[in-house]
Amino acid sequence: MKPFKQKQLSKEGQRRDLRFSRSLFALCLLSCTFARSYAQQSRLEGVVRNATNRQPLERVSIRETATKLNVATDLSGRFSLPVEGNKVRLLLTAIGYVSKDTIVTVGNKPIEFLLKEDNTKLDEVIIVGYGQMKKASVTGAIAQMSGDELKTAPTANLSSMLQGRLPGLVTRQSSGQPGSDGASLMVRGYNTLGNNSPLIIVDGIEREFPQINPDEVEAISVLKDASAAIYGVRGANGVILITTKKGKQQKPTLNYKGSYALSKNTAFPEFLNAADYVKYYNKAQELDGVAETSRRFNVDEIERITHGDPQGIFGNTDWFNMLFKSSAPTVTNNLTLNGGSDRYRYFVSTGAFNQDGIIDRTSYDRYNGRINFDADILDNLKLSLNIAYRDDIRKEPGLSAGLGNSYASVFAQAMMSYPFLPAYNAAGIPVGSLNPGNGNQNPIAARDLSGENSIRSNRFQSNLSLEYEVPGVSGLRLKVNGAFDKGYTMRKAYLLPYQLDVYNNATRQYALAFARHANGGVASLNQWFTDSWQKTIQPSISYANKFGAHSVNALFLYEYMRTDNSSLSGGRRGYPITDIMDLNFGEEVIDNLVKGGHGMFSRAGYSFRLNYDYADKYLLEVLGRYDGSPMLPAHTRWDIFPAVSAGWRISKEPFFKEALDVVDDLKIRGSIGKLGNDRIGDYQFLRTMSLGADPVVLIGNTLGKPLNVTTVPNFDIKWETSTTYNGGLEATLWKGLLGVEADVFYRVTKDILQGQSNLNPPSFGGYFPNYINSGIVDSRGFELVLSHRNTIGDFNYKVRGNVSFARSKVIETTENANVPDYLRRTGRPIGLKYGFVADGFFQSEEEIMSSALFGPTRVGEIKLKDLNGDGRITFDQDWTVIGKSDLPEMMFGLNLGGSYKGFDFSAFFQGAARSDVALSGLYTNSGIYDNTFYTMPFYQDGNSPKYLVENAWTPENTNAKYPRLSTQSAQSGGKFSSFWIKDGAYLRLKTAQIGYTLPASWLNKAKIQQVRCFVSGSNLVTWSSLPYLDPEMPSVNQGYYPQQRVYEFGLSLTF
Amino acid sequence: MKLIYKYSILALTVMLSFQSCSIEPELTDVYDERVAWSGEANVELSLNKFYPLIGQSYYSAHVNQDAYADLLKKNTPNDEVNLLILGSSTITPGANPLDNWSWGYTWIRHCNEFLDGLQTKGVGLPTEFYQRAEGEVLFFRAYVYFELAKRYGASVILYDGLNDGVGRPLSKPDEVWNFIAADLDKAAAQLPATVPAAKRGKITKGAALGLKARAMLYAKRWKASSDAVASLQALNLYDLYPDYRALFNQRRSEGAENKESILEFGFLAPNFTYSFDYFFGPPLDGGYAQISPTENLVKEYQMADGTDFSWNNPVHAANPYQGREPRFYASILYNGATWKGRTLETVVGSKEGYAVGGGTTSTGYYMRKLFDEKLTDLGRGELTFYFMRYAEVLLIQAEAMAEQGQLSAGLEALNKVRRRAGFTRDLTATNTGQLLSLIRRERMVELAFEGHRFWDLRRWGLATSVLNGTHATGVKITKGTSGNLTYELVDVDNGRSRVYPEKYNRFPIPIAELQRNPNIEQFNEWK
């Protein structure tokens, strides 16, 4: 590169800087000083590159020792520094690189600096509670990932992008519906019998898990052990800290990233077609002993269904094929601007995310905006302002498309529709299947004609903090951080009536009828509005100083938070015209949908932290919180949650260096602490009454509402406390070729807040406190991370694997002494599945005669074990543990990444083990035990997956995979049995990506700094024991929105 | 170092000032319990919560219970009721669709909680109001205990106050019946005989006496039962409504005088309605046709002249729906009936015709009684429900008198009911057995779909024969090419025999109670 050109470019860049600065000025009236640092006399020009692959390095900080001036490199690794004299001493530092302290001579040629990668990553900054810390000094168990890692996955819901990446974080994504496809998150598995959700902190403030553009995320860290004690009563289930990006000291850099993705179902079973349906249905009836004349399909009908019906009554419809599109598009557009001077830095981001579902009329659209601004107002006064805004809207048909458990959902209707009917009659009216007991079905009409259910939410989040360095006392700072968040949600649901030409199996007749939900053919609308606002204030004092080898760091912080909300709803029915569905146009107000209310919640606490280290070698941390909870009565409301941890960097000891020089760094650490959990319903310690929402009686001609006793109070309720112990080791060996991080933990939770209805006989009528402090749970486990990175010539690669394991055990719970041992929850992990033990199929009448039975039983049905040997199969006596929890005990992730010249690639394998899925049994949302479409042929008189009937037991196929082919539901209790428990272990190629960065020389003319295009995918391959269903599907369901496999094509441009 | 102190003090002052930020919870969606006892109006609100007990489910629960008996048949073969009556599922301590143990004790607790609160916090209330409020809740408590007693052979646990955390043993049936009688006696003493129109629907003295008469019938305390009826009659307030059909077509808002109604539960559209017609109505109404009357019931409707109907009588068999007593036309929708402006067709192959599989009738009939012919939106029924009507009281009187051998008093009560039904000739009987069988048939017809039959059969000891090893029948009507109709009696149980073992006469104590209450033991027949 010619020096002349270089210089010209640099000036060009400066002019651009000014333009950008000015446009920003208009935006935030703060930019008058942006360009100030570019005023210059004599300058040192330089470029910083990676020592191994010569790639330019951005964000390298260059400090001139004499003048204490600081600059940073831009995306092409260049910097420019005003200097005096011709010899200067520079200190170059960059995260992930070994710092360089060098003296250079100022000439007219730009100087090239080479930085070596620091594979020890010791200077990486770790986000901790109310602050941050160098990784080398951390003594708690904290897992962290950078936002950059998210870029290797197709854009999706942030929570589902975390799966397998953070050791200790247990995840499960059970739906693929746009807007509802987040993963549930838990830290180190089950911790309590109650609420196990971790605390979510976004930019230092308790907030919901953010639906944000992953490009805004700087880092995500998880506090897994006693380090969460700084969050006191909210810390027991672990804390997930999310921080957003900040502006950098660099010229304004604009990045555009756009992508187009297509998604498909990961797994969905094939259902019966018309010919197979009639064949298997009649066969089932034959086996059920139904006389030929009484069977549902006669010979003529079978013929017409199988070979085409000239009368046009029958058809052959694949309802699922009509329900699912072949693929669904997602379009992502993001624009970020990042820059700043030595005094002001800004990060501005806007993004749009538009996702269509695999089922038409399901969608999720999100628009994000964010401005993070930092200013050094005075030398000792810093201001930081974050403003973020989000608007998202989720839509689905009026009859829900989500979990099929809900009444008349699109999925439930697809499962219950008959494949032997046409989709439309000759007049074009949708055909309905009349399903005895469940009404008429047509999933396509339900999807397209039933109306719409939309949820639109807006969130405004802001933080303002001022930090003041007290003059005269080195290291003493006062800070106040305030946050104000505001959100509203508008939900609008309308149901439209539509007509179906309904086929009645019993009478073999078609008749026009309204769809099952549209009683009387009346359209109705219900609209809800909720408004919420949250205020947080966090004043704090901190002190940091070094006295020789003694280093001290202290923080004392007060936090007060108040959340308010109010809500309003209304409804009308009877719409003469349904083209525009608004409350205005309905004819009749639905009185009991006119509602409104409010709520408030506040909490406060005093957090503290003290860090001490001696010579970077002996590390000690004491932290905690004196915390209050409004959930508790005054005399148990406040308590202290302390924690202590210590670390020893053995590798810093002289004897160690001599003995083991392959070890670059080795730290062992341990922690112990007490944490709390107060997640119970409000007012459990007060005697309260509630007024029922709806009338319950007509006295005279006046409707009367009831005044109910709300709960029986527990006046002495207190919080659950967890004591957690953690031991850890961090090491890097062979100059960073191998990195090891290992943690083992033990945690015991006492005074668990739980209901006691299991303990008290029903004859008490519920007259006892809802919650009592009872029960003990412990959990133990480990996490192990091994990483390796290396460079061979132009080829850079890294491998990072992690395994985490967590197992809980109930030590004590509200369990009656009379419960037999094999049914007990005490002594066992949380979340186990209970039921009968299956023992193959009955193969003969003699076998049935000589066996214990649950009820009337036929050959080919599931045989159950008589555990107590009383000759009968009974619910109370013959149930035992038949399966593990849905939540896996073990999670693993393997990250492979590398680059070669302009190419980069990554692949991420993610898996889980030691969990089970129940195909039938207890519907967790309704508490009812039953079969499902996946376990019983013609369940609810609907369609069946092909595998279930093809491999069913018949007299000709006694060595079958599935029980007897039948149309009757009484299956001898087999639906509650271990037969339907499947191993939930799986391994996925979760994401993979290949990117190509165009050579810089091609782009210079276009004034573009960087162009990268990429192809990526998620859920590409899955290995599991469930060949027809996704292993993360919800246990026991009547159909659910399948998880999606995504292919994404994208482009990133940096100016 | 002075500076440190200065700034620290400043900072501490700032921080401590935030302590004024309160975290005391504010009540935002519930009230302090003191409001419950702060005045009559609020106590009335607490009383309201008990009223759903006497009828908010309308007749849904009752028709289901009649389907466990022989009056009605669930049309879907795999309906839970059909599975039980045909033995596909069985009653066990773990699973019993007719179990009401938890339901009952939850309500007992609510009653006791109210009575406890009234005694401790309602002392300032006016005496008359206090007595009435207490009387109402005593009535409800007695009713819930009666419903428990019906199922568990009156061997249940008694609580006259809030539980003290110790599981109690079962009481003896005599103690339970005494307890129920005492509550109802006290309620009858404290409740007003009448209430003004604006309070229609409130519990009265007559309701307490009527319930006592009913309960004592189950207790087989015939004298106590007939005495309660006598006290009720002495109030001089009640009589039969002249028209059986019109009786079941009344709305509270119409305000018609109805002396037959002893305790009723009213509805008011649009916000306080029921969906009975939606679930049970014929398909062309838009109903789900979940249930149909059996021929077992239909054949019991006599001819208008008081003679029995018989399929063996060729005149009857040729035109089975002609010349029957008026209650037949008020209660049953049959082939050829006029309904909602159409002629109902239940012939095989018609849209509302006989078929097996659900969604239409499997017996050849639909119910008519309890449906509202004027209703267009089937989810918005608002006809008045009768918790207790005078016709039942008369039938109780007839039975109690018959059991005491007072045949003429029994016959007089029975014939009063029949005269209202349009019969001109009184029935006669020469012995108790004969009279009892007449009363049993009359209860079956007069009280059809009101949920009495299953429990009646159990207390008469007849369930083990009527509901065991039998088949319910229906009528399959085929229309010939010339329009001629052929009637064929069919087995609506599809060839399967009904199952009712003797131990069903007393339901088992639920497993949860046995496991958690050390002082209770399962009944011998269920061990």
PDB file of N, CA and C in Angstrom, chain A residues 109-130:
ATOM      1  N   LYS A 109       5.803   7.408   7.466  1.00  0.00           N
ATOM      2  CA  LYS A 109       5.181   6.147   7.052  1.00  0.00           C
ATOM      3  C   LYS A 109       4.336   5.595   8.190  1.00  0.00           C
ATOM      4  N   PRO A 110       3.150   5.080   7.908  1.00  0.00           N
ATOM      5  CA  PRO A 110       2.367   4.440   8.963  1.00  0.00           C
ATOM      6  C   PRO A 110       3.126   3.233   9.511  1.00  0.00           C
ATOM      7  N   ILE A 111       3.046   3.070  10.783  1.00  0.00           N
ATOM      8  CA  ILE A 111       3.777   1.984  11.420  1.00  0.00           C
ATOM      9  C   ILE A 111       2.850   0.788  11.633  1.00  0.00           C
ATOM     10  N   GLU A 112       3.347  -0.372  11.362  1.00  0.00           N
ATOM     11  CA  GLU A 112       2.550  -1.570  11.583  1.00  0.00           C
ATOM     12  C   GLU A 112       2.897  -2.174  12.947  1.00  0.00           C
ATOM     13  N   PHE A 113       1.876  -2.442  13.722  1.00  0.00           N
ATOM     14  CA  PHE A 113       2.066  -3.091  15.025  1.00  0.00           C
ATOM     15  C   PHE A 113       1.430  -4.480  14.964  1.00  0.00           C
ATOM     16  N   LEU A 114       2.087  -5.450  15.527  1.00  0.00           N
ATOM     17  CA  LEU A 114       1.540  -6.803  15.545  1.00  0.00           C
ATOM     18  C   LEU A 114       1.225  -7.211  16.989  1.00  0.00           C
ATOM     19  N   LEU A 115       0.010  -7.700  17.195  1.00  0.00           N
ATOM     20  CA  LEU A 115      -0.358  -8.157  18.544  1.00  0.00           C
ATOM     21  C   LEU A 115      -0.573  -9.665  18.527  1.00  0.00           C
ATOM     22  N   LYS A 116      -0.078 -10.292  19.554  1.00  0.00           N
ATOM     23  CA  LYS A 116      -0.266 -11.741  19.678  1.00  0.00           C
ATOM     24  C   LYS A 116      -1.554 -12.031  20.424  1.00  0.00           C
ATOM     25  N   GLU A 117      -2.228 -13.050  19.986  1.00  0.00           N
ATOM     26  CA  GLU A 117      -3.442 -13.463  20.690  1.00  0.00           C
ATOM     27  C   GLU A 117      -3.100 -13.974  22.081  1.00  0.00           C
ATOM     28  N   ASP A 118      -3.883 -13.548  23.014  1.00  0.00           N
ATOM     29  CA  ASP A 118      -3.670 -14.034  24.383  1.00  0.00           C
ATOM     30  C   ASP A 118      -4.690 -15.142  24.633  1.00  0.00           C
ATOM     31  N   ASN A 119      -4.216 -16.358  24.539  1.00  0.00           N
ATOM     32  CA  ASN A 119      -5.158 -17.472  24.655  1.00  0.00           C
ATOM     33  C   ASN A 119      -5.592 -17.733  26.092  1.00  0.00           C
ATOM     34  N   THR A 120      -4.954 -17.051  27.013  1.00  0.00           N
ATOM     35  CA  THR A 120      -5.349 -17.267  28.410  1.00  0.00           C
ATOM     36  C   THR A 120      -6.644 -16.515  28.727  1.00  0.00           C
ATOM     37  N   LYS A 121      -6.973 -15.522  27.949  1.00  0.00           N
ATOM     38  CA  LYS A 121      -8.206 -14.723  28.120  1.00  0.00           C
ATOM     39  C   LYS A 121      -8.372 -14.180  29.545  1.00  0.00           C
ATOM     40  N   LEU A 122      -7.247 -13.949  30.199  1.00  0.00           N
ATOM     41  CA  LEU A 122      -7.348 -13.550  31.605  1.00  0.00           C
ATOM     42  C   LEU A 122      -7.833 -12.129  31.789  1.00  0.00           C
ATOM     43  N   ASP A 123      -7.648 -11.328  30.780  1.00  0.00           N
ATOM     44  CA  ASP A 123      -8.085  -9.945  30.964  1.00  0.00           C
ATOM     45  C   ASP A 123      -9.493  -9.722  30.428  1.00  0.00           C
ATOM     46  N   GLU A 124     -10.137 -10.803  30.055  1.00  0.00           N
ATOM     47  CA  GLU A 124     -11.525 -10.695  29.621  1.00  0.00           C
ATOM     48  C   GLU A 124     -12.341 -10.102  30.776  1.00  0.00           C
ATOM     49  N   VAL A 125     -13.285  -9.258  30.412  1.00  0.00           N
ATOM     50  CA  VAL A 125     -14.103  -8.633  31.452  1.00  0.00           C
ATOM     51  C   VAL A 125     -15.348  -9.487  31.688  1.00  0.00           C
ATOM     52  N   ILE A 126     -15.579  -9.784  32.933  1.00  0.00           N
ATOM     53  CA  ILE A 126     -16.743 -10.590  33.279  1.00  0.00           C
ATOM     54  C   ILE A 126     -17.773  -9.680  33.938  1.00  0.00           C
ATOM     55  N   ILE A 127     -19.010  -9.793  33.475  1.00  0.00           N
ATOM     56  CA  ILE A 127     -20.088  -8.998  34.063  1.00  0.00           C
ATOM     57  C   ILE A 127     -20.537  -9.707  35.342  1.00  0.00           C
ATOM     58  N   VAL A 128     -20.519  -8.985  36.434  1.00  0.00           N
ATOM     59  CA  VAL A 128     -20.982  -9.557  37.703  1.00  0.00           C
ATOM     60  C   VAL A 128     -22.118  -8.680  38.233  1.00  0.00           C
ATOM     61  N   GLY A 129     -22.684  -9.066  39.353  1.00  0.00           N
ATOM     62  CA  GLY A 129     -23.784  -8.285  39.907  1.00  0.00           C
ATOM     63  C   GLY A 129     -23.361  -6.860  40.200  1.00  0.00           C
ATOM     64  N   TYR A 130     -24.059  -5.871  39.668  1.00  0.00           N
ATOM     65  CA  TYR A 130     -23.789  -4.450  39.889  1.00  0.00           C
ATOM     66  C   TYR A 130     -22.350  -4.075  39.542  1.00  0.00           C
TER      67      TYR A 130
END
